[in-house]
PDB file of C-alpha atoms in Angstrom:
ATOM      1  CA  UNK A   1     -27.974 184.330  78.945  1.00  0.00           C
ATOM      2  CA  UNK A   2     -26.247 185.337  82.211  1.00  0.00           C
ATOM      3  CA  UNK A   3     -28.795 183.462  84.245  1.00  0.00           C
ATOM      4  CA  UNK A   4     -30.738 184.915  87.140  1.00  0.00           C
ATOM      5  CA  UNK A   5     -28.987 187.894  88.552  1.00  0.00           C
ATOM      6  CA  UNK A   6     -29.349 188.917  92.127  1.00  0.00           C
ATOM      7  CA  UNK A   7     -27.965 192.068  93.978  1.00  0.00           C
ATOM      8  CA  UNK A   8     -26.434 192.667  96.262  1.00  0.00           C
ATOM      9  CA  UNK A   9     -24.615 189.423  97.019  1.00  0.00           C
ATOM     10  CA  UNK A  10     -24.128 190.422 100.673  1.00  0.00           C
ATOM     11  CA  UNK A  11     -25.917 192.985 102.700  1.00  0.00           C
ATOM     12  CA  UNK A  12     -25.363 193.882 106.373  1.00  0.00           C
ATOM     13  CA  UNK A  13     -27.704 196.317 107.868  1.00  0.00           C
ATOM     14  CA  UNK A  14     -28.846 197.394 111.365  1.00  0.00           C
ATOM     15  CA  UNK A  15     -32.131 196.501 112.839  1.00  0.00           C
ATOM     16  CA  UNK A  16     -34.923 198.807 111.927  1.00  0.00           C
ATOM     17  CA  UNK A  17     -33.392 199.759 108.547  1.00  0.00           C
ATOM     18  CA  UNK A  18     -35.163 199.135 105.203  1.00  0.00           C
ATOM     19  CA  UNK A  19     -33.501 196.481 102.978  1.00  0.00           C
ATOM     20  CA  UNK A  20     -34.224 195.988  99.271  1.00  0.00           C
ATOM     21  CA  UNK A  21     -33.120 192.883  97.421  1.00  0.00           C
ATOM     22  CA  UNK A  22     -33.086 192.876  93.729  1.00  0.00           C
ATOM     23  CA  UNK A  23     -33.587 190.220  91.020  1.00  0.00           C
ATOM     24  CA  UNK A  24     -33.266 190.058  87.215  1.00  0.00           C
ATOM     25  CA  UNK A  25     -34.810 186.846  85.880  1.00  0.00           C
ATOM     26  CA  UNK A  26     -33.665 185.082  82.774  1.00  0.00           C
ATOM     27  CA  UNK A  27     -34.949 186.860  79.688  1.00  0.00           C
ATOM     28  CA  UNK A  28     -38.116 185.288  78.402  1.00  0.00           C
ATOM     29  CA  UNK A  29     -39.079 183.690  81.686  1.00  0.00           C
ATOM     30  CA  UNK A  30     -42.520 184.358  82.839  1.00  0.00           C
ATOM     31  CA  UNK A  31     -42.433 182.916  86.447  1.00  0.00           C
ATOM     32  CA  UNK A  32     -40.428 184.334  89.305  1.00  0.00           C
ATOM     33  CA  UNK A  33     -40.068 182.908  92.827  1.00  0.00           C
ATOM     34  CA  UNK A  34     -38.493 184.420  95.971  1.00  0.00           C
ATOM     35  CA  UNK A  35     -37.229 181.981  98.542  1.00  0.00           C
ATOM     36  CA  UNK A  36     -35.556 182.324 101.933  1.00  0.00           C
ATOM     37  CA  UNK A  37     -33.008 179.760 103.174  1.00  0.00           C
ATOM     38  CA  UNK A  38     -32.045 179.262 106.751  1.00  0.00           C
ATOM     39  CA  UNK A  39     -30.491 176.433 108.638  1.00  0.00           C
ATOM     40  CA  UNK A  40     -33.378 175.898 110.752  1.00  0.00           C
ATOM     41  CA  UNK A  41     -36.116 176.069 108.216  1.00  0.00           C
ATOM     42  CA  UNK A  42     -34.439 175.208 104.909  1.00  0.00           C
ATOM     43  CA  UNK A  43     -35.724 176.753 101.662  1.00  0.00           C
ATOM     44  CA  UNK A  44     -39.124 178.585 102.129  1.00  0.00           C
ATOM     45  CA  UNK A  45     -41.126 179.967  99.289  1.00  0.00           C
ATOM     46  CA  UNK A  46     -42.026 183.548 100.047  1.00  0.00           C
ATOM     47  CA  UNK A  47     -43.945 184.699  96.899  1.00  0.00           C
ATOM     48  CA  UNK A  48     -44.493 183.685  93.334  1.00  0.00           C
ATOM     49  CA  UNK A  49     -45.157 185.889  90.379  1.00  0.00           C
ATOM     50  CA  UNK A  50     -46.505 184.832  86.989  1.00  0.00           C
ATOM     51  CA  UNK A  51     -46.462 187.348  84.133  1.00  0.00           C
ATOM     52  CA  UNK A  52     -45.441 190.062  86.669  1.00  0.00           C
ATOM     53  CA  UNK A  53     -48.502 189.365  88.807  1.00  0.00           C
ATOM     54  CA  UNK A  54     -48.162 188.084  92.323  1.00  0.00           C
ATOM     55  CA  UNK A  55     -50.060 184.759  92.352  1.00  0.00           C
ATOM     56  CA  UNK A  56     -49.317 183.449  95.838  1.00  0.00           C
ATOM     57  CA  UNK A  57     -47.764 185.501  98.686  1.00  0.00           C
ATOM     58  CA  UNK A  58     -48.959 183.254 101.465  1.00  0.00           C
ATOM     59  CA  UNK A  59     -45.290 182.437 102.371  1.00  0.00           C
ATOM     60  CA  UNK A  60     -44.489 186.143 103.192  1.00  0.00           C
ATOM     61  CA  UNK A  61     -43.863 185.874 106.956  1.00  0.00           C
ATOM     62  CA  UNK A  62     -45.037 189.378 107.913  1.00  0.00           C
ATOM     63  CA  UNK A  63     -46.328 192.652 106.675  1.00  0.00           C
ATOM     64  CA  UNK A  64     -42.836 193.924 106.931  1.00  0.00           C
ATOM     65  CA  UNK A  65     -42.045 191.921 103.773  1.00  0.00           C
ATOM     66  CA  UNK A  66     -43.276 193.164 100.387  1.00  0.00           C
ATOM     67  CA  UNK A  67     -42.315 192.190  96.852  1.00  0.00           C
ATOM     68  CA  UNK A  68     -42.895 193.850  93.459  1.00  0.00           C
ATOM     69  CA  UNK A  69     -42.392 192.980  89.913  1.00  0.00           C
ATOM     70  CA  UNK A  70     -42.868 196.287  87.900  1.00  0.00           C
ATOM     71  CA  UNK A  71     -41.802 194.599  84.585  1.00  0.00           C
ATOM     72  CA  UNK A  72     -40.761 191.196  83.226  1.00  0.00           C
ATOM     73  CA  UNK A  73     -37.051 191.885  83.833  1.00  0.00           C
ATOM     74  CA  UNK A  74     -36.965 193.138  87.443  1.00  0.00           C
ATOM     75  CA  UNK A  75     -38.249 192.217  90.801  1.00  0.00           C
ATOM     76  CA  UNK A  76     -37.640 193.503  94.314  1.00  0.00           C
ATOM     77  CA  UNK A  77     -38.184 192.055  97.816  1.00  0.00           C
ATOM     78  CA  UNK A  78     -38.267 194.695 100.479  1.00  0.00           C
ATOM     79  CA  UNK A  79     -38.128 194.303 104.269  1.00  0.00           C
ATOM     80  CA  UNK A  80     -39.067 197.338 106.280  1.00  0.00           C
ATOM     81  CA  UNK A  81     -38.189 197.460 109.124  1.00  0.00           C
ATOM     82  CA  UNK A  82     -35.662 194.651 109.203  1.00  0.00           C
ATOM     83  CA  UNK A  83     -35.111 192.526 112.341  1.00  0.00           C
ATOM     84  CA  UNK A  84     -32.188 190.188 113.211  1.00  0.00           C
ATOM     85  CA  UNK A  85     -34.435 187.166 112.653  1.00  0.00           C
ATOM     86  CA  UNK A  86     -34.629 188.157 108.988  1.00  0.00           C
ATOM     87  CA  UNK A  87     -30.998 187.180 108.609  1.00  0.00           C
ATOM     88  CA  UNK A  88     -30.877 184.493 105.943  1.00  0.00           C
ATOM     89  CA  UNK A  89     -29.964 183.882 102.335  1.00  0.00           C
ATOM     90  CA  UNK A  90     -32.590 185.095  99.958  1.00  0.00           C
ATOM     91  CA  UNK A  91     -32.872 183.438  96.521  1.00  0.00           C
ATOM     92  CA  UNK A  92     -34.661 184.478  93.459  1.00  0.00           C
ATOM     93  CA  UNK A  93     -35.571 181.821  90.689  1.00  0.00           C
ATOM     94  CA  UNK A  94     -37.200 181.973  87.331  1.00  0.00           C
ATOM     95  CA  UNK A  95     -38.782 179.613  84.821  1.00  0.00           C
ATOM     96  CA  UNK A  96     -40.363 179.757  81.476  1.00  0.00           C
ATOM     97  CA  UNK A  97     -43.807 179.224  82.929  1.00  0.00           C
ATOM     98  CA  UNK A  98     -45.895 177.458  85.507  1.00  0.00           C
ATOM     99  CA  UNK A  99     -45.815 173.736  86.126  1.00  0.00           C
ATOM    100  CA  UNK A 100     -43.724 171.960  83.515  1.00  0.00           C
ATOM    101  CA  UNK A 101     -40.525 174.055  83.243  1.00  0.00           C
ATOM    102  CA  UNK A 102     -37.203 173.914  84.825  1.00  0.00           C
ATOM    103  CA  UNK A 103     -36.577 176.513  87.490  1.00  0.00           C
ATOM    104  CA  UNK A 104     -33.185 178.336  87.569  1.00  0.00           C
ATOM    105  CA  UNK A 105     -31.772 180.034  90.768  1.00  0.00           C
ATOM    106  CA  UNK A 106     -29.725 183.093  91.281  1.00  0.00           C
ATOM    107  CA  UNK A 107     -26.684 183.090  93.514  1.00  0.00           C
ATOM    108  CA  UNK A 108     -28.583 184.454  96.392  1.00  0.00           C
ATOM    109  CA  UNK A 109     -28.271 187.498  98.706  1.00  0.00           C
ATOM    110  CA  UNK A 110     -26.900 186.848 102.163  1.00  0.00           C
ATOM    111  CA  UNK A 111     -28.625 189.284 104.473  1.00  0.00           C
ATOM    112  CA  UNK A 112     -27.312 189.958 108.042  1.00  0.00           C
ATOM    113  CA  UNK A 113     -29.249 192.218 110.338  1.00  0.00           C
ATOM    114  CA  UNK A 114     -27.437 193.213 113.395  1.00  0.00           C
TER     115      UNK A 114
ATOM    116  CA  UNK B   1     -49.765 171.729 101.613  1.00  0.00           C
ATOM    117  CA  UNK B   2     -47.150 169.601  99.976  1.00  0.00           C
ATOM    118  CA  UNK B   3     -44.467 168.117 102.309  1.00  0.00           C
ATOM    119  CA  UNK B   4     -41.233 166.985 100.935  1.00  0.00           C
ATOM    120  CA  UNK B   5     -38.808 164.801 102.840  1.00  0.00           C
ATOM    121  CA  UNK B   6     -35.281 163.692 101.963  1.00  0.00           C
ATOM    122  CA  UNK B   7     -33.370 160.876 103.541  1.00  0.00           C
ATOM    123  CA  UNK B   8     -30.721 160.457 104.573  1.00  0.00           C
ATOM    124  CA  UNK B   9     -29.906 163.840 105.921  1.00  0.00           C
ATOM    125  CA  UNK B  10     -26.243 163.130 105.367  1.00  0.00           C
ATOM    126  CA  UNK B  11     -24.268 160.488 103.588  1.00  0.00           C
ATOM    127  CA  UNK B  12     -20.578 159.770 103.383  1.00  0.00           C
ATOM    128  CA  UNK B  13     -19.134 157.296 100.843  1.00  0.00           C
ATOM    129  CA  UNK B  14     -15.794 156.399  99.408  1.00  0.00           C
ATOM    130  CA  UNK B  15     -15.002 157.523  95.996  1.00  0.00           C
ATOM    131  CA  UNK B  16     -16.214 155.123  93.254  1.00  0.00           C
ATOM    132  CA  UNK B  17     -19.358 154.015  95.066  1.00  0.00           C
ATOM    133  CA  UNK B  18     -22.728 154.060  93.504  1.00  0.00           C
ATOM    134  CA  UNK B  19     -25.362 155.737  95.705  1.00  0.00           C
ATOM    135  CA  UNK B  20     -29.016 156.621  95.953  1.00  0.00           C
ATOM    136  CA  UNK B  21     -30.677 159.667  97.472  1.00  0.00           C
ATOM    137  CA  UNK B  22     -34.339 159.482  98.343  1.00  0.00           C
ATOM    138  CA  UNK B  23     -37.056 162.078  98.099  1.00  0.00           C
ATOM    139  CA  UNK B  24     -40.671 161.604  99.132  1.00  0.00           C
ATOM    140  CA  UNK B  25     -43.658 163.864  98.825  1.00  0.00           C
ATOM    141  CA  UNK B  26     -47.142 163.863 100.256  1.00  0.00           C
ATOM    142  CA  UNK B  27     -49.258 165.248  97.406  1.00  0.00           C
ATOM    143  CA  UNK B  28     -49.013 163.154  94.221  1.00  0.00           C
ATOM    144  CA  UNK B  29     -50.685 165.775  92.070  1.00  0.00           C
ATOM    145  CA  UNK B  30     -47.343 167.279  91.101  1.00  0.00           C
ATOM    146  CA  UNK B  31     -46.413 168.923  87.693  1.00  0.00           C
ATOM    147  CA  UNK B  32     -42.822 167.967  87.977  1.00  0.00           C
ATOM    148  CA  UNK B  33     -40.078 167.109  90.356  1.00  0.00           C
ATOM    149  CA  UNK B  34     -36.625 168.742  90.131  1.00  0.00           C
ATOM    150  CA  UNK B  35     -33.288 167.768  91.594  1.00  0.00           C
ATOM    151  CA  UNK B  36     -30.821 170.514  92.490  1.00  0.00           C
ATOM    152  CA  UNK B  37     -27.265 170.653  93.782  1.00  0.00           C
ATOM    153  CA  UNK B  38     -26.050 173.259  96.238  1.00  0.00           C
ATOM    154  CA  UNK B  39     -22.423 173.831  97.026  1.00  0.00           C
ATOM    155  CA  UNK B  40     -21.610 175.676 100.300  1.00  0.00           C
ATOM    156  CA  UNK B  41     -22.253 179.391 100.102  1.00  0.00           C
ATOM    157  CA  UNK B  42     -23.645 179.100  96.569  1.00  0.00           C
ATOM    158  CA  UNK B  43     -26.845 179.027  94.713  1.00  0.00           C
ATOM    159  CA  UNK B  44     -28.804 175.988  93.549  1.00  0.00           C
ATOM    160  CA  UNK B  45     -27.794 174.328  90.286  1.00  0.00           C
ATOM    161  CA  UNK B  46     -30.437 172.303  88.528  1.00  0.00           C
ATOM    162  CA  UNK B  47     -29.537 168.767  87.858  1.00  0.00           C
ATOM    163  CA  UNK B  48     -32.601 167.048  86.397  1.00  0.00           C
ATOM    164  CA  UNK B  49     -36.265 167.773  85.869  1.00  0.00           C
ATOM    165  CA  UNK B  50     -38.730 164.979  85.726  1.00  0.00           C
ATOM    166  CA  UNK B  51     -42.173 165.834  84.386  1.00  0.00           C
ATOM    167  CA  UNK B  52     -45.221 164.243  85.989  1.00  0.00           C
ATOM    168  CA  UNK B  53     -45.732 162.009  82.871  1.00  0.00           C
ATOM    169  CA  UNK B  54     -42.124 160.662  82.920  1.00  0.00           C
ATOM    170  CA  UNK B  55     -40.641 157.867  84.931  1.00  0.00           C
ATOM    171  CA  UNK B  56     -37.001 158.886  84.795  1.00  0.00           C
ATOM    172  CA  UNK B  57     -34.455 161.257  83.441  1.00  0.00           C
ATOM    173  CA  UNK B  58     -30.728 160.768  82.931  1.00  0.00           C
ATOM    174  CA  UNK B  59     -27.784 163.127  82.658  1.00  0.00           C
ATOM    175  CA  UNK B  60     -24.265 161.692  82.603  1.00  0.00           C
ATOM    176  CA  UNK B  61     -23.698 159.723  85.815  1.00  0.00           C
ATOM    177  CA  UNK B  62     -27.017 160.936  87.233  1.00  0.00           C
ATOM    178  CA  UNK B  63     -30.347 159.201  86.915  1.00  0.00           C
ATOM    179  CA  UNK B  64     -33.464 160.358  88.554  1.00  0.00           C
ATOM    180  CA  UNK B  65     -36.719 158.324  88.824  1.00  0.00           C
ATOM    181  CA  UNK B  66     -40.257 159.336  89.762  1.00  0.00           C
ATOM    182  CA  UNK B  67     -43.049 157.252  91.089  1.00  0.00           C
ATOM    183  CA  UNK B  68     -46.023 159.550  91.610  1.00  0.00           C
ATOM    184  CA  UNK B  69     -48.350 156.921  92.954  1.00  0.00           C
ATOM    185  CA  UNK B  70     -46.082 156.164  95.878  1.00  0.00           C
ATOM    186  CA  UNK B  71     -44.900 159.825  96.226  1.00  0.00           C
ATOM    187  CA  UNK B  72     -41.179 159.003  95.734  1.00  0.00           C
ATOM    188  CA  UNK B  73     -38.293 160.009  93.695  1.00  0.00           C
ATOM    189  CA  UNK B  74     -34.672 158.782  93.808  1.00  0.00           C
ATOM    190  CA  UNK B  75     -31.484 160.224  92.500  1.00  0.00           C
ATOM    191  CA  UNK B  76     -28.924 157.639  91.526  1.00  0.00           C
ATOM    192  CA  UNK B  77     -25.299 158.726  91.291  1.00  0.00           C
ATOM    193  CA  UNK B  78     -22.906 156.400  89.533  1.00  0.00           C
ATOM    194  CA  UNK B  79     -19.171 156.048  90.259  1.00  0.00           C
ATOM    195  CA  UNK B  80     -19.206 158.924  92.762  1.00  0.00           C
ATOM    196  CA  UNK B  81     -16.301 161.378  92.779  1.00  0.00           C
ATOM    197  CA  UNK B  82     -15.062 163.824  95.366  1.00  0.00           C
ATOM    198  CA  UNK B  83     -16.401 166.652  93.202  1.00  0.00           C
ATOM    199  CA  UNK B  84     -19.848 165.299  93.746  1.00  0.00           C
ATOM    200  CA  UNK B  85     -19.700 166.460  97.330  1.00  0.00           C
ATOM    201  CA  UNK B  86     -22.462 168.898  97.924  1.00  0.00           C
ATOM    202  CA  UNK B  87     -26.039 169.125  99.308  1.00  0.00           C
ATOM    203  CA  UNK B  88     -28.671 167.642  96.973  1.00  0.00           C
ATOM    204  CA  UNK B  89     -32.192 169.044  97.163  1.00  0.00           C
ATOM    205  CA  UNK B  90     -35.404 167.905  95.561  1.00  0.00           C
ATOM    206  CA  UNK B  91     -38.330 170.099  94.871  1.00  0.00           C
ATOM    207  CA  UNK B  92     -41.883 169.034  94.035  1.00  0.00           C
ATOM    208  CA  UNK B  93     -43.937 171.462  91.893  1.00  0.00           C
ATOM    209  CA  UNK B  94     -47.673 171.693  92.550  1.00  0.00           C
ATOM    210  CA  UNK B  95     -50.019 174.380  91.540  1.00  0.00           C
ATOM    211  CA  UNK B  96     -48.073 177.660  91.890  1.00  0.00           C
ATOM    212  CA  UNK B  97     -45.966 176.210  94.566  1.00  0.00           C
ATOM    213  CA  UNK B  98     -42.546 174.504  94.436  1.00  0.00           C
ATOM    214  CA  UNK B  99     -41.642 172.922  97.813  1.00  0.00           C
ATOM    215  CA  UNK B 100     -38.223 171.762  98.771  1.00  0.00           C
ATOM    216  CA  UNK B 101     -36.858 168.967 100.974  1.00  0.00           C
ATOM    217  CA  UNK B 102     -34.259 169.775 103.573  1.00  0.00           C
ATOM    218  CA  UNK B 103     -31.555 168.138 101.413  1.00  0.00           C
ATOM    219  CA  UNK B 104     -29.035 165.330 101.625  1.00  0.00           C
ATOM    220  CA  UNK B 105     -25.521 166.421 102.384  1.00  0.00           C
ATOM    221  CA  UNK B 106     -23.154 164.087 100.455  1.00  0.00           C
ATOM    222  CA  UNK B 107     -19.476 163.695 101.143  1.00  0.00           C
ATOM    223  CA  UNK B 108     -17.433 161.563  98.742  1.00  0.00           C
ATOM    224  CA  UNK B 109     -14.058 160.720 100.281  1.00  0.00           C
ATOM    225  CA  UNK B 110     -11.043 160.282  98.003  1.00  0.00           C
TER     226      UNK B 110
END
């Protein structure tokens, strides 16, 4: 398997624009996580899906952030409107299921909002 | 909520030295604890996963231990090499939540 695939790898956008980050989990994995990484705050869990259903979105910082998982092989994280403070590296991770399984991370999307 | 702490924040050692990285967590009701490596500008690579029922896991020169009762895990790296230079992160998995420490930045000098 190619692993967790994220796109784009880099995104530069202007403040106020909509940004969509994409993730393809490892085939057969039922759990998917979105994280944000910054120097100041480290890795923060934004939202967690199990079997395509959002289980916990308490980490989503504001209503400007939304995430979907329309099927088992695709998830999106959308920021609308984007702000400079959203600049970070966004990671997607997947695992076979909850609790006892190893999580695998994608290479991340580096987002810069100017 | 679970809080995960890693010490030291940074560590510099000469090549060949054995070293220990520490991870502590506040909620012992974890399902598992996972150690990752992150190279600059890269994603996270899984190193070892320890289930809550296990005490340790080994992979090559790496050995990770888990003591749930004290809320601690250690990552032991034997005979360190310059290629081991990276940031090492631990993550504790509770119910629907995988929390990370801030990481230990390791530099192994030739």
